[in-house]
JSON list of C-alpha atoms in Angstrom, two decimals:
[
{"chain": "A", "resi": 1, "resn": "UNK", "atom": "CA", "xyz": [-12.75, 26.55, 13.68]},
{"chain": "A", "resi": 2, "resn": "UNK", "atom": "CA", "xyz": [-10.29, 23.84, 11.65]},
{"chain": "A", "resi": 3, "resn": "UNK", "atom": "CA", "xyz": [-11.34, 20.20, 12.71]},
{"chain": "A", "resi": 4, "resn": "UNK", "atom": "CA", "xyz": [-8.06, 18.09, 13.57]},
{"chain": "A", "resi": 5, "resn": "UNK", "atom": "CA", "xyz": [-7.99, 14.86, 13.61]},
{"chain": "A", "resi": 6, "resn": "UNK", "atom": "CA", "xyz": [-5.17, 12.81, 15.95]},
{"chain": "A", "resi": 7, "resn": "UNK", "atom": "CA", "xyz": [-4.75, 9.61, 15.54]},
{"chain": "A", "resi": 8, "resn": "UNK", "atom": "CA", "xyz": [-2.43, 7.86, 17.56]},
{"chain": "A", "resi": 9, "resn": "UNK", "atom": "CA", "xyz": [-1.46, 4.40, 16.97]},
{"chain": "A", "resi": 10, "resn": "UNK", "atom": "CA", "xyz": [0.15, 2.35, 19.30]},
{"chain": "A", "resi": 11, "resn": "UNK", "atom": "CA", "xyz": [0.67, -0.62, 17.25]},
{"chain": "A", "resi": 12, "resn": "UNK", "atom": "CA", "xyz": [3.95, -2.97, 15.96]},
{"chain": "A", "resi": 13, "resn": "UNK", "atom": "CA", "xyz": [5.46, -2.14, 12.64]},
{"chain": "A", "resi": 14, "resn": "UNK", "atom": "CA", "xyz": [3.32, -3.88, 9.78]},
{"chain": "A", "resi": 15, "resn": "UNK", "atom": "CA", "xyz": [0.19, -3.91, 11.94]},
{"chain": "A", "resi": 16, "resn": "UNK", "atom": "CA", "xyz": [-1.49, -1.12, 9.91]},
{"chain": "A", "resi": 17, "resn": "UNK", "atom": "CA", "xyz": [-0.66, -0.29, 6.47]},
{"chain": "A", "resi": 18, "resn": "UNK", "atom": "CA", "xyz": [-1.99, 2.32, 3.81]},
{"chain": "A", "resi": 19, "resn": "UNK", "atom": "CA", "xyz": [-1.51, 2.20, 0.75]},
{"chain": "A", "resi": 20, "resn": "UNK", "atom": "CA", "xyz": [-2.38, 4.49, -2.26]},
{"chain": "A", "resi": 21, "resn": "UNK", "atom": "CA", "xyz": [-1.47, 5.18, -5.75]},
{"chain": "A", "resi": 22, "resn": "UNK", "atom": "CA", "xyz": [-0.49, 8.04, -8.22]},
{"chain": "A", "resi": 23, "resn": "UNK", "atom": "CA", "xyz": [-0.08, 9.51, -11.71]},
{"chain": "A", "resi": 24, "resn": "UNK", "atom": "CA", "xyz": [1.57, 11.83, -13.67]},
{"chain": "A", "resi": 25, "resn": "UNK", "atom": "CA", "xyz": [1.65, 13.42, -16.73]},
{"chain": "A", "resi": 26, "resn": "UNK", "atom": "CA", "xyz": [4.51, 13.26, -18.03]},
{"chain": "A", "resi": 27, "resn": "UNK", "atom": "CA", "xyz": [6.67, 9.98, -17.63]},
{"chain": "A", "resi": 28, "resn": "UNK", "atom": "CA", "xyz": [10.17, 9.85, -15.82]},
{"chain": "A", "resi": 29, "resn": "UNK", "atom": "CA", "xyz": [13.30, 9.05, -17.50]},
{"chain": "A", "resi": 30, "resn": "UNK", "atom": "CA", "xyz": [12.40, 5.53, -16.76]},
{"chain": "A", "resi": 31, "resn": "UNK", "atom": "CA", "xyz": [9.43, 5.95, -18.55]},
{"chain": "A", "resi": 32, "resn": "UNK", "atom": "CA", "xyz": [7.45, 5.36, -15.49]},
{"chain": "A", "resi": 33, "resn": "UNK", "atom": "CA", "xyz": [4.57, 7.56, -14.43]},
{"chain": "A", "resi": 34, "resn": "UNK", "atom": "CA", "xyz": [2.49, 5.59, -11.74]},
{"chain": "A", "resi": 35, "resn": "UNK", "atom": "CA", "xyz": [3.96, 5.58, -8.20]},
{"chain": "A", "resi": 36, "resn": "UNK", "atom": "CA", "xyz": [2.61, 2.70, -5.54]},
{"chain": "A", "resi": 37, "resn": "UNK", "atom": "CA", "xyz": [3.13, 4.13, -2.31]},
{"chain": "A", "resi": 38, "resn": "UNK", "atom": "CA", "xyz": [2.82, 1.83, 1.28]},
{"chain": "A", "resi": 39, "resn": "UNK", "atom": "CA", "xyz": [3.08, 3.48, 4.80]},
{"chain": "A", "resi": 40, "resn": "UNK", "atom": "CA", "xyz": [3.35, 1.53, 7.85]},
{"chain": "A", "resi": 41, "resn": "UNK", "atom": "CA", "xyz": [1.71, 3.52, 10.40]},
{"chain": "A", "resi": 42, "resn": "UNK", "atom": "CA", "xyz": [3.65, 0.97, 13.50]},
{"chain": "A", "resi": 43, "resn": "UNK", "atom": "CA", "xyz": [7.27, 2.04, 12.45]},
{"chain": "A", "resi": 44, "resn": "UNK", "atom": "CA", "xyz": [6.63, 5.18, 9.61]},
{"chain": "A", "resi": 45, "resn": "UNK", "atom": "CA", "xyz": [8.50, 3.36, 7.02]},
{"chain": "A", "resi": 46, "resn": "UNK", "atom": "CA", "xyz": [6.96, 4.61, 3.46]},
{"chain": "A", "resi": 47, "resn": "UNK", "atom": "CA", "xyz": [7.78, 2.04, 0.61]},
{"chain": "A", "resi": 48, "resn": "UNK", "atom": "CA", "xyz": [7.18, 3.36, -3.14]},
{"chain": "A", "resi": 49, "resn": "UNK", "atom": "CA", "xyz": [7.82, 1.09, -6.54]},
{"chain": "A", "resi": 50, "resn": "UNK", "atom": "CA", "xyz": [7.26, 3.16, -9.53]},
{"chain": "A", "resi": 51, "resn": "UNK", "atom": "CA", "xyz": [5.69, 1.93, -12.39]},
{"chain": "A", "resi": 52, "resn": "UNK", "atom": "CA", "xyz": [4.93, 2.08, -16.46]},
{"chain": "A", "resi": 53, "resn": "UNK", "atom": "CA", "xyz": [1.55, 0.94, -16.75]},
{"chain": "A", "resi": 54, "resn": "UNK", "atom": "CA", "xyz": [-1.25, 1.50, -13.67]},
{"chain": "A", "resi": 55, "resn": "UNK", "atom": "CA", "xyz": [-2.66, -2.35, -14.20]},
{"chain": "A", "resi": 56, "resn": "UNK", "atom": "CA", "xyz": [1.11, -3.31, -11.72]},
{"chain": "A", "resi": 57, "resn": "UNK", "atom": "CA", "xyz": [-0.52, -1.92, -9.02]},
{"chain": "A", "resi": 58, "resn": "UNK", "atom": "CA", "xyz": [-2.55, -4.80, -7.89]},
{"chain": "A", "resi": 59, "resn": "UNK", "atom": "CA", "xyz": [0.14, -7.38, -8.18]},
{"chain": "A", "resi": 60, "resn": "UNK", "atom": "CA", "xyz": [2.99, -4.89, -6.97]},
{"chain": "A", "resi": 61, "resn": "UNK", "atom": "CA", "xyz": [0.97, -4.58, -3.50]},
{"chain": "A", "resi": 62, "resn": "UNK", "atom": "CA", "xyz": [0.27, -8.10, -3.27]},
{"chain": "A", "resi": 63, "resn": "UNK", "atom": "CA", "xyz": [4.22, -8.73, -4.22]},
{"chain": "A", "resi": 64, "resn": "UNK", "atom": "CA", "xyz": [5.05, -6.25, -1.09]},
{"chain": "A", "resi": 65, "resn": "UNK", "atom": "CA", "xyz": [2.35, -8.20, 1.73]},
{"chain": "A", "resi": 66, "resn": "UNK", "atom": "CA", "xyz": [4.08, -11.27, 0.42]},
{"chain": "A", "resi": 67, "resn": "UNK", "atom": "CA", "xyz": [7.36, -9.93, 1.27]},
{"chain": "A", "resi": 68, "resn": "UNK", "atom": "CA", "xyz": [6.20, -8.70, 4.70]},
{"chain": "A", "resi": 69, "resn": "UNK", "atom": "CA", "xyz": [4.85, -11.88, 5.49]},
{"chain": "A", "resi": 70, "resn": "UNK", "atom": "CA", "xyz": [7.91, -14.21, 4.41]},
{"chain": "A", "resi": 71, "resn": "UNK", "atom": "CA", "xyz": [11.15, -12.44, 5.41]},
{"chain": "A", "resi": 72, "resn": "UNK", "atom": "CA", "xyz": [9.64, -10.44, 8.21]},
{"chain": "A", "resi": 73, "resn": "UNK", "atom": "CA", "xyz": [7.14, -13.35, 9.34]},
{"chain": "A", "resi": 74, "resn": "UNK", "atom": "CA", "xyz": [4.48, -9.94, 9.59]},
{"chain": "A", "resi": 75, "resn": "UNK", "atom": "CA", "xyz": [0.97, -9.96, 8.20]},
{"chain": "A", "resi": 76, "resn": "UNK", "atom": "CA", "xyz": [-0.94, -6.70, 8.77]},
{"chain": "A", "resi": 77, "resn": "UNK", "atom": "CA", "xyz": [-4.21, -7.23, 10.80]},
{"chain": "A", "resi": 78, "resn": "UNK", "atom": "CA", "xyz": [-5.15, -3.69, 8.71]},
{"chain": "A", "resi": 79, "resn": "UNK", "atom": "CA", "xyz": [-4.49, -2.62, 5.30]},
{"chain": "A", "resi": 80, "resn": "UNK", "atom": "CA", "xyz": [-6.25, 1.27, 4.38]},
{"chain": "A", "resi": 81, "resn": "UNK", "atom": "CA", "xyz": [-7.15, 1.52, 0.85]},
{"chain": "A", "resi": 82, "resn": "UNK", "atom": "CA", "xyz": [-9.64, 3.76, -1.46]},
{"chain": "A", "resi": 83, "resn": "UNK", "atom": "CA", "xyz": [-12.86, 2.15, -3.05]},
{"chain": "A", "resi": 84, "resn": "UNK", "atom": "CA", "xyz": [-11.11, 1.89, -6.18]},
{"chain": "A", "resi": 85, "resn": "UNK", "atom": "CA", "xyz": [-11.39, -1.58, -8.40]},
{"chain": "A", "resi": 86, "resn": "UNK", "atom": "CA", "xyz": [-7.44, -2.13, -7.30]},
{"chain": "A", "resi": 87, "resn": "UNK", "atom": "CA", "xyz": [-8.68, -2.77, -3.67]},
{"chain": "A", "resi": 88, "resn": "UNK", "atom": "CA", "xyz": [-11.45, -5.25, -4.57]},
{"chain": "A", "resi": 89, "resn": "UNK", "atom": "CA", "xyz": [-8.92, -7.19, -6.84]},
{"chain": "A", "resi": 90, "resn": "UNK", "atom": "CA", "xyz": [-6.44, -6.93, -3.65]},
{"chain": "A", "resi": 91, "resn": "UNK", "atom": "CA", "xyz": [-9.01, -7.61, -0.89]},
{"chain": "A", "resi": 92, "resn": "UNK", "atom": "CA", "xyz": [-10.21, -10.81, -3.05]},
{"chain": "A", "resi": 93, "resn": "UNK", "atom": "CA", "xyz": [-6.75, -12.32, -3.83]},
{"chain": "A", "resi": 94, "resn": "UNK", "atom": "CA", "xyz": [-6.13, -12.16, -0.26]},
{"chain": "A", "resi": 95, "resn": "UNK", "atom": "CA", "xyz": [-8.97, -13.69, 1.29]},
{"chain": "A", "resi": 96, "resn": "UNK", "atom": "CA", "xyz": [-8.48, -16.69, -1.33]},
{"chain": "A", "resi": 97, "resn": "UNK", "atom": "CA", "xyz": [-5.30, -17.56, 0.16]}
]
């Protein structure tokens, strides 16, 4: 028997966001071959910024809460991340603020 997991959120856009990262190989025409990718669970909405080097990863999520919370007037009460070094750096620059 498959296990399936639902989960349903009931929650306004920017409430809840994941966010996650990627590589590649080979690099685009752009020369870029990370991806940042942010999903907000309240409204679907995925958000991507592709990138040369993996080290814009930390500042490009903190560039996109920044964004949420100054045209939109929205900061998430949840933000899902890995245990990877990026979300320390994140989780730290955010709680200094």
């Amino acid at each position: 028997m498959n296990k399936v997991t639902v989960q349903n959120y009931n929650e306004a856009p920017g409430e809840r966001i994941a966010v996650d990262g990627t590589s590649c190989k080979h690099a685009s025409f752009g020369g870029n071959k990370h991806v940042n990718v942010k999903m907000d669970h309240g409204s679907g909405m995925v958000f991507t910024h592709f990138m040369k080097k993996k080290s814009q990863y930390v500042n490009d999520t903190l560039d996109f809460l920044d964004h949420l919370e100054k045209k939109f007037k929205i900061t998430p009460k949840y933000l899902r991340m890995d245990n990877s070094g990026s979300r320390q750096k994140i989780h730290h620059s955010k709680m200094a603020n």
